[in-house]
Tab-separated table of C-alpha atoms and ligand atoms in Angstrom:
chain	number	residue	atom	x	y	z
L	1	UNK	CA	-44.261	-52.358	16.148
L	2	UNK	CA	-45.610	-54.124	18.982
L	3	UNK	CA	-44.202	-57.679	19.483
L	4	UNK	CA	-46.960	-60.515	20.094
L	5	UNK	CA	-45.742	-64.163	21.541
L	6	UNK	CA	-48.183	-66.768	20.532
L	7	UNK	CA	-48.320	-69.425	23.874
L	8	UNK	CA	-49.191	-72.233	21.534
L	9	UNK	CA	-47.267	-75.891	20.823
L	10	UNK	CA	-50.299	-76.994	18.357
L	11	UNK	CA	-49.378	-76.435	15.056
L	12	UNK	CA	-52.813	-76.692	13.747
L	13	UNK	CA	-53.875	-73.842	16.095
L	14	UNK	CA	-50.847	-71.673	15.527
L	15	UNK	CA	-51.691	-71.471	11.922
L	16	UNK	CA	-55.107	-70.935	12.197
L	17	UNK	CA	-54.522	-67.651	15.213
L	18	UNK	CA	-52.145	-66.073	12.701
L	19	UNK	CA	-54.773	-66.029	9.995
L	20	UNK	CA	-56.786	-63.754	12.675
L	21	UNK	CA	-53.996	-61.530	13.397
L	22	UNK	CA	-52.855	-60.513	9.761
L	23	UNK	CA	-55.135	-57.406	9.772
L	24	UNK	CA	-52.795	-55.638	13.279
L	25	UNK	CA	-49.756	-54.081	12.722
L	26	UNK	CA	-48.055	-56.601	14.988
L	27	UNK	CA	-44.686	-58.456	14.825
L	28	UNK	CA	-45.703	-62.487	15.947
L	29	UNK	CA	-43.274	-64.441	17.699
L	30	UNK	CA	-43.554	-68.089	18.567
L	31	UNK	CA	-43.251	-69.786	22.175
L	32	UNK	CA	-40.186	-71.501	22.649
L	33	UNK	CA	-40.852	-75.550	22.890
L	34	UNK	CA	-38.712	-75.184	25.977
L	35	UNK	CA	-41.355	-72.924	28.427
L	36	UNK	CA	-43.672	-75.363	28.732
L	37	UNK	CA	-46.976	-74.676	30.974
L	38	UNK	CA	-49.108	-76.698	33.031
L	39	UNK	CA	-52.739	-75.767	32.575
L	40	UNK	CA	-53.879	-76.559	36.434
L	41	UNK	CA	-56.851	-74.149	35.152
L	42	UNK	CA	-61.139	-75.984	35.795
L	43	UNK	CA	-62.287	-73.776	32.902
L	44	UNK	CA	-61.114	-72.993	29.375
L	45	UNK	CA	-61.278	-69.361	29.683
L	46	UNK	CA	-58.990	-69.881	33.132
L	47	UNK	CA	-56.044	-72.100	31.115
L	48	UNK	CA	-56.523	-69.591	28.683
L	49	UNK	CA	-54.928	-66.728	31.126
L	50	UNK	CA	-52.780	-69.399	32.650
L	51	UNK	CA	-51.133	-69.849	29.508
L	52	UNK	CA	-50.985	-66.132	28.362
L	53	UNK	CA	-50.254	-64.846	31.589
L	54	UNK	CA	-47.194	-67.032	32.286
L	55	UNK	CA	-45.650	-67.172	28.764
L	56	UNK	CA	-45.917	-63.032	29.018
L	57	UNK	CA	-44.360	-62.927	32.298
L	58	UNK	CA	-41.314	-65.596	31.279
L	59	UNK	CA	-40.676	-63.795	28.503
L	60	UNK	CA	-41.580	-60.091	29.368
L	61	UNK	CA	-43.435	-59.552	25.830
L	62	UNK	CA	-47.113	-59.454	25.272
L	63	UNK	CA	-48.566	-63.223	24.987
L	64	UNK	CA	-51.789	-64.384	23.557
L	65	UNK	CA	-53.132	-68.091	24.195
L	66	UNK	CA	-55.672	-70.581	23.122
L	67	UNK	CA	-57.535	-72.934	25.517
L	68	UNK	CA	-60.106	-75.265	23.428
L	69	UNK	CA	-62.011	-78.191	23.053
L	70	UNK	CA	-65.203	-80.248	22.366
L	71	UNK	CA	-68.021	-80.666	24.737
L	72	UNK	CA	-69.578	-84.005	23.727
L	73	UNK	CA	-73.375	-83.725	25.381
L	74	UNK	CA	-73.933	-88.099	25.973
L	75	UNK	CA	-70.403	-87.668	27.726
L	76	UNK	CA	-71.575	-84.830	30.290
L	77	UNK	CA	-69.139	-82.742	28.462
L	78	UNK	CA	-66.041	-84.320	28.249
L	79	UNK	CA	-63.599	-84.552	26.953
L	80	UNK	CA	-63.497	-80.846	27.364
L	81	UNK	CA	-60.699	-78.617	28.919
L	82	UNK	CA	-59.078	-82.320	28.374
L	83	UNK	CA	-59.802	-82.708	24.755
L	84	UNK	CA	-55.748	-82.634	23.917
L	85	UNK	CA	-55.090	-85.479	27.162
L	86	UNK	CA	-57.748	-87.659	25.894
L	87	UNK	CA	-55.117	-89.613	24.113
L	88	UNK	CA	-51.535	-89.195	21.944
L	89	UNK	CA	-52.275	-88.745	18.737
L	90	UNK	CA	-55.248	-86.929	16.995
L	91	UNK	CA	-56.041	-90.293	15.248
L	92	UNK	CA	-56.219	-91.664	19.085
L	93	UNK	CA	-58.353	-88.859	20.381
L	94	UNK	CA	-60.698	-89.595	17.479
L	95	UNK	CA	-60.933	-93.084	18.263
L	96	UNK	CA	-61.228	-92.918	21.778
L	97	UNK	CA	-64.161	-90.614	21.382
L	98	UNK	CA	-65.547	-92.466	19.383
L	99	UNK	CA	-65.726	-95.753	21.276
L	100	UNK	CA	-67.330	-93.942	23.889
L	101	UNK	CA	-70.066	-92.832	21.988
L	102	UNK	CA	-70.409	-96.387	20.901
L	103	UNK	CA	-74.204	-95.981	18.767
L	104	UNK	CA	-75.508	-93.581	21.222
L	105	UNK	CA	-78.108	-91.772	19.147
L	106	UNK	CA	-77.553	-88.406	20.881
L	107	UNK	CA	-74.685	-86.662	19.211
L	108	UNK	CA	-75.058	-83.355	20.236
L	109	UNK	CA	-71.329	-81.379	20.636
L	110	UNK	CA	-69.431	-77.815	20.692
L	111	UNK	CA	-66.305	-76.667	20.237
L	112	UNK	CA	-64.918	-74.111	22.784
L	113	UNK	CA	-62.745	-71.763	22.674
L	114	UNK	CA	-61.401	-69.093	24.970
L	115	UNK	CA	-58.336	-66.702	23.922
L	116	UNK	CA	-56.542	-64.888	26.688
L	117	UNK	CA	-54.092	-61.863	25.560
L	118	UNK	CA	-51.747	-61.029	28.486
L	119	UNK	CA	-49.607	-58.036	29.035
L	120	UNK	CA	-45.531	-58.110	29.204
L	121	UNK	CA	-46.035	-58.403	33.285
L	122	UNK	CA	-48.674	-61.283	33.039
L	123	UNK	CA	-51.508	-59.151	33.640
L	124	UNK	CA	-54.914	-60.365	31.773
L	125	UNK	CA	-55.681	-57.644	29.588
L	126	UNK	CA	-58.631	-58.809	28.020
L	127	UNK	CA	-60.443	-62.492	27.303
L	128	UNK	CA	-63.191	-63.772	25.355
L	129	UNK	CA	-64.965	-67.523	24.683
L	130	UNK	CA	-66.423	-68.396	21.068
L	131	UNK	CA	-68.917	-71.468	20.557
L	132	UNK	CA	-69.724	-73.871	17.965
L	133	UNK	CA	-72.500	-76.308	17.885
L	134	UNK	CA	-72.497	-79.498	16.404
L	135	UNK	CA	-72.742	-83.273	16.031
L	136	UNK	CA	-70.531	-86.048	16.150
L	137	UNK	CA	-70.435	-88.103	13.068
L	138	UNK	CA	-70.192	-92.104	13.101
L	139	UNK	CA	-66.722	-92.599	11.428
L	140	UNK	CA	-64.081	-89.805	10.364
L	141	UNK	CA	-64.929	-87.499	7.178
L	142	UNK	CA	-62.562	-85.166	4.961
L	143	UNK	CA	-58.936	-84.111	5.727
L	144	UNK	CA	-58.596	-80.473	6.219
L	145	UNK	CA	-57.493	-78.887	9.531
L	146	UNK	CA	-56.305	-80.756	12.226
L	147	UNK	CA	-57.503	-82.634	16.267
L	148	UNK	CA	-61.678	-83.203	15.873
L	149	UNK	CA	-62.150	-81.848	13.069
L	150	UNK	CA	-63.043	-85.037	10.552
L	151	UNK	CA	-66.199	-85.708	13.190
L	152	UNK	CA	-67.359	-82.760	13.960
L	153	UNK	CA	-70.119	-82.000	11.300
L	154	UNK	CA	-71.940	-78.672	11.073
L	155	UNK	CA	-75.514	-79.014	9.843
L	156	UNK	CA	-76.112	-75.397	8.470
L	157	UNK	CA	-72.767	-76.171	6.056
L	158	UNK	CA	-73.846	-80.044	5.840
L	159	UNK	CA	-70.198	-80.709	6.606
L	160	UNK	CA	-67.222	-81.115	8.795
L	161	UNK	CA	-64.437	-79.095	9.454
L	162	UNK	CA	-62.141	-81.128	8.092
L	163	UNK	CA	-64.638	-81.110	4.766
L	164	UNK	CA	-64.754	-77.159	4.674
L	165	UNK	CA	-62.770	-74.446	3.023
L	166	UNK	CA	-60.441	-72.790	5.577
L	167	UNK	CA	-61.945	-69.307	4.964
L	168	UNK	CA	-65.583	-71.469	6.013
L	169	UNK	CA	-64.348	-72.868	9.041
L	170	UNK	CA	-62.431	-69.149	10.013
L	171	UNK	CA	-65.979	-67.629	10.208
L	172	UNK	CA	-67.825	-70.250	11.715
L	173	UNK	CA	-65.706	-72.016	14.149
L	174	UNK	CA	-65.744	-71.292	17.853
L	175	UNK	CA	-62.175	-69.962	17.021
L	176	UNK	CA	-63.506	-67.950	14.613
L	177	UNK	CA	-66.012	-66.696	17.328
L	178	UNK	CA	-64.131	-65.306	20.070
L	179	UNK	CA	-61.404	-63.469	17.634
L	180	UNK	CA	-64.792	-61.509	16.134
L	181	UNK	CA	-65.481	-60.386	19.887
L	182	UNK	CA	-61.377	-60.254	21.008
L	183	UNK	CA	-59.909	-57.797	17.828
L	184	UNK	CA	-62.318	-55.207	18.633
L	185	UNK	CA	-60.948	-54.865	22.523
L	186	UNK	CA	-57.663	-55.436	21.264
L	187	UNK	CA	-57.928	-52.216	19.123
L	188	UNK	CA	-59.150	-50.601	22.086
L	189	UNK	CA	-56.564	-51.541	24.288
L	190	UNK	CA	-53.167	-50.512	22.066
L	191	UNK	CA	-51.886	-49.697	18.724
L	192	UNK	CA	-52.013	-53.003	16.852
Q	260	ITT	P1	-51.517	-75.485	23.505
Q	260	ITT	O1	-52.058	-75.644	24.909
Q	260	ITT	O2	-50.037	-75.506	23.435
Q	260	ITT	O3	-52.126	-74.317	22.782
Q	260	ITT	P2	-52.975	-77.952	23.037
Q	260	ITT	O4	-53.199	-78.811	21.817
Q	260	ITT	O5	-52.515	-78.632	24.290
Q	260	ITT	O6	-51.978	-76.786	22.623
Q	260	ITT	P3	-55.511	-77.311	24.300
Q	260	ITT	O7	-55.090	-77.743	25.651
Q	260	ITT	O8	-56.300	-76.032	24.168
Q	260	ITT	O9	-54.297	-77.136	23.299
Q	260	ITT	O10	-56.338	-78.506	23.655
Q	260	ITT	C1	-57.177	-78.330	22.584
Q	260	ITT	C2	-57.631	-79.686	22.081
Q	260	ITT	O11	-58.853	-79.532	21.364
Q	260	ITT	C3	-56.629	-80.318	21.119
Q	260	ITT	O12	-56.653	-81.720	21.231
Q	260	ITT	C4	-57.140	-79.909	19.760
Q	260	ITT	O13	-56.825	-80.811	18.754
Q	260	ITT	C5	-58.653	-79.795	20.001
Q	260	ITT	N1	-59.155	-78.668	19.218
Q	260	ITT	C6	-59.193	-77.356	19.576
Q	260	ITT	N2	-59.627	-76.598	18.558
Q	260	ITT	C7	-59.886	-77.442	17.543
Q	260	ITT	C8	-60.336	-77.270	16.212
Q	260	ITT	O14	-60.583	-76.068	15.710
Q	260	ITT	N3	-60.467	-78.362	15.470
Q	260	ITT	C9	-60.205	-79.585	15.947
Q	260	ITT	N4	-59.742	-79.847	17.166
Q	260	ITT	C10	-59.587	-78.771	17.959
C-alpha cells in the first residue's frame, strides 16, 4: 500500500483531507511538527507545491498539501494566501477581519483552495484549485469546523460553514472542489 504524508499543522484541515482520501487504498501519515516550511510562495496553488514538494523530498514518501484562504472583495482580496498570518488565534483572525470590514455594505468573499500532491523526490505530480463564493456575515454564526468558517455564509444553503452538516460543507466547499477535480488524476497517476 502506498504511503501518503499529509504536509499539514492545521488540525481542522487535516481532518477534513482525510475525509477525501478514505475511498484510496492508501496508508496516511502525518507531518512531523518538527519539518516546518516556509511558504515564500505569491499564489496558493504555488505554497501548495512548496509545501508538498518539500515535505516529500525531507521525508522521501509521497506528500500532499493544502494552501487556502478567503478572498474578501472590499479588501482587494486579502487576507488571502495570508489568511492563517492575519492574526494568532482563529477568534483573532475573525475579529481582525471583521474590523476591517467595519459596515462596508459590500461583502462579497471566496474561499480558495489549491492541493498539491508531490512525489517521494519532490516532483509536482499533479495540482488543482477549488472555489467557493460567499459573503461575510456581520458578527460570528454556528460552531462547526474551524478558521472562517462562523462568517462565511453561503446563500444557496442560507448558512455558514460553521452552521452546516460536515457532509454539506465536504461537497460545497472550495476544499470540497479541488478534491472532485484532484482524485480523478490521482487514480490516473498510481494505484491508490
Ligand atoms: P498548513 O500550512 O500547515 O496546512 P495553515 O493553517 O498555515 O496550515 P494555510 O497557510 O493554507 O494553512 O492557511 C489557511 C488559512 O485559511 C487558515 O487560517 C485557515 O483557518 C483558513 N481556512 C482555510 N480553509 C478554511 C475552511 O475550510 N474554513 C475556514 N477557514 C479556512
Amino acid at each position: 500500500m502506498k504511503k501518503l504524508v499529509v504536509a499539514t499543522g492545521n488540525p481542522g484541515k487535516l481532518r477534513e483531507i482525510q475525509e477525501y482520501l478514505t475511498d484510496l487504498v492508501v496508508e496516511l501519515h502525518l507531518k512531523p511538527d518538527s519539518l516546518e516550511i516556509e511558504e515564500t510562495g505569491t499564489t496558493f496553488v504555488e505554497n501548495a507545491c512548496i509545501k508538498a514538494s518539500q515535505v516529500a523530498k525531507a521525508l522521501g514518501e509521497w506528500a500532499i498539501a493544502d494552501d487556502s484562504g478567503l478572498e474578501v472583495e472590499a479588501l482587494n482580496g486579502a487576507p488571502g494566501i495570508y489568511s492563517a498570518r492575519y492574526a494568532r488565534s482563529d477568534r483573532e483572525r475573525i475579529d481582525r477581519l471583521l474590523e476591517e470590514l467595519g459596515d462596508s455594505t459590500n461583502r462579497q468573499a471566496r474561499f480558495v483552495c489549491a492541493i498539491a500532491i508531490a512525489r517521494p523526490d519532490g516532483a509536482i505530480a499533479a495540482s488543482v484549485e477549488g472555489i467557493c463564493p460567499g459573503e461575510i456575515l456581520y458578527t460570528p454564526c454556528g460552531t462547526s469546523g474551524f478558521g472562517y468558517d462562523p462568517i462565511f455564509y453561503v446563500p444557496e444553503e442560507k448558512q455558514t460553514f460553521a452552521q452546516m452538516k460536515p457532509e454539506i460543507k465536504r461537497k460545497i466547499s472550495h476544499r470540497g472542489k479541488a478534491f472532485e477535480k484532484l482524485i480523478p488524476q490521482l487514480l490516473r497517476i498510481g494505484d491508490w
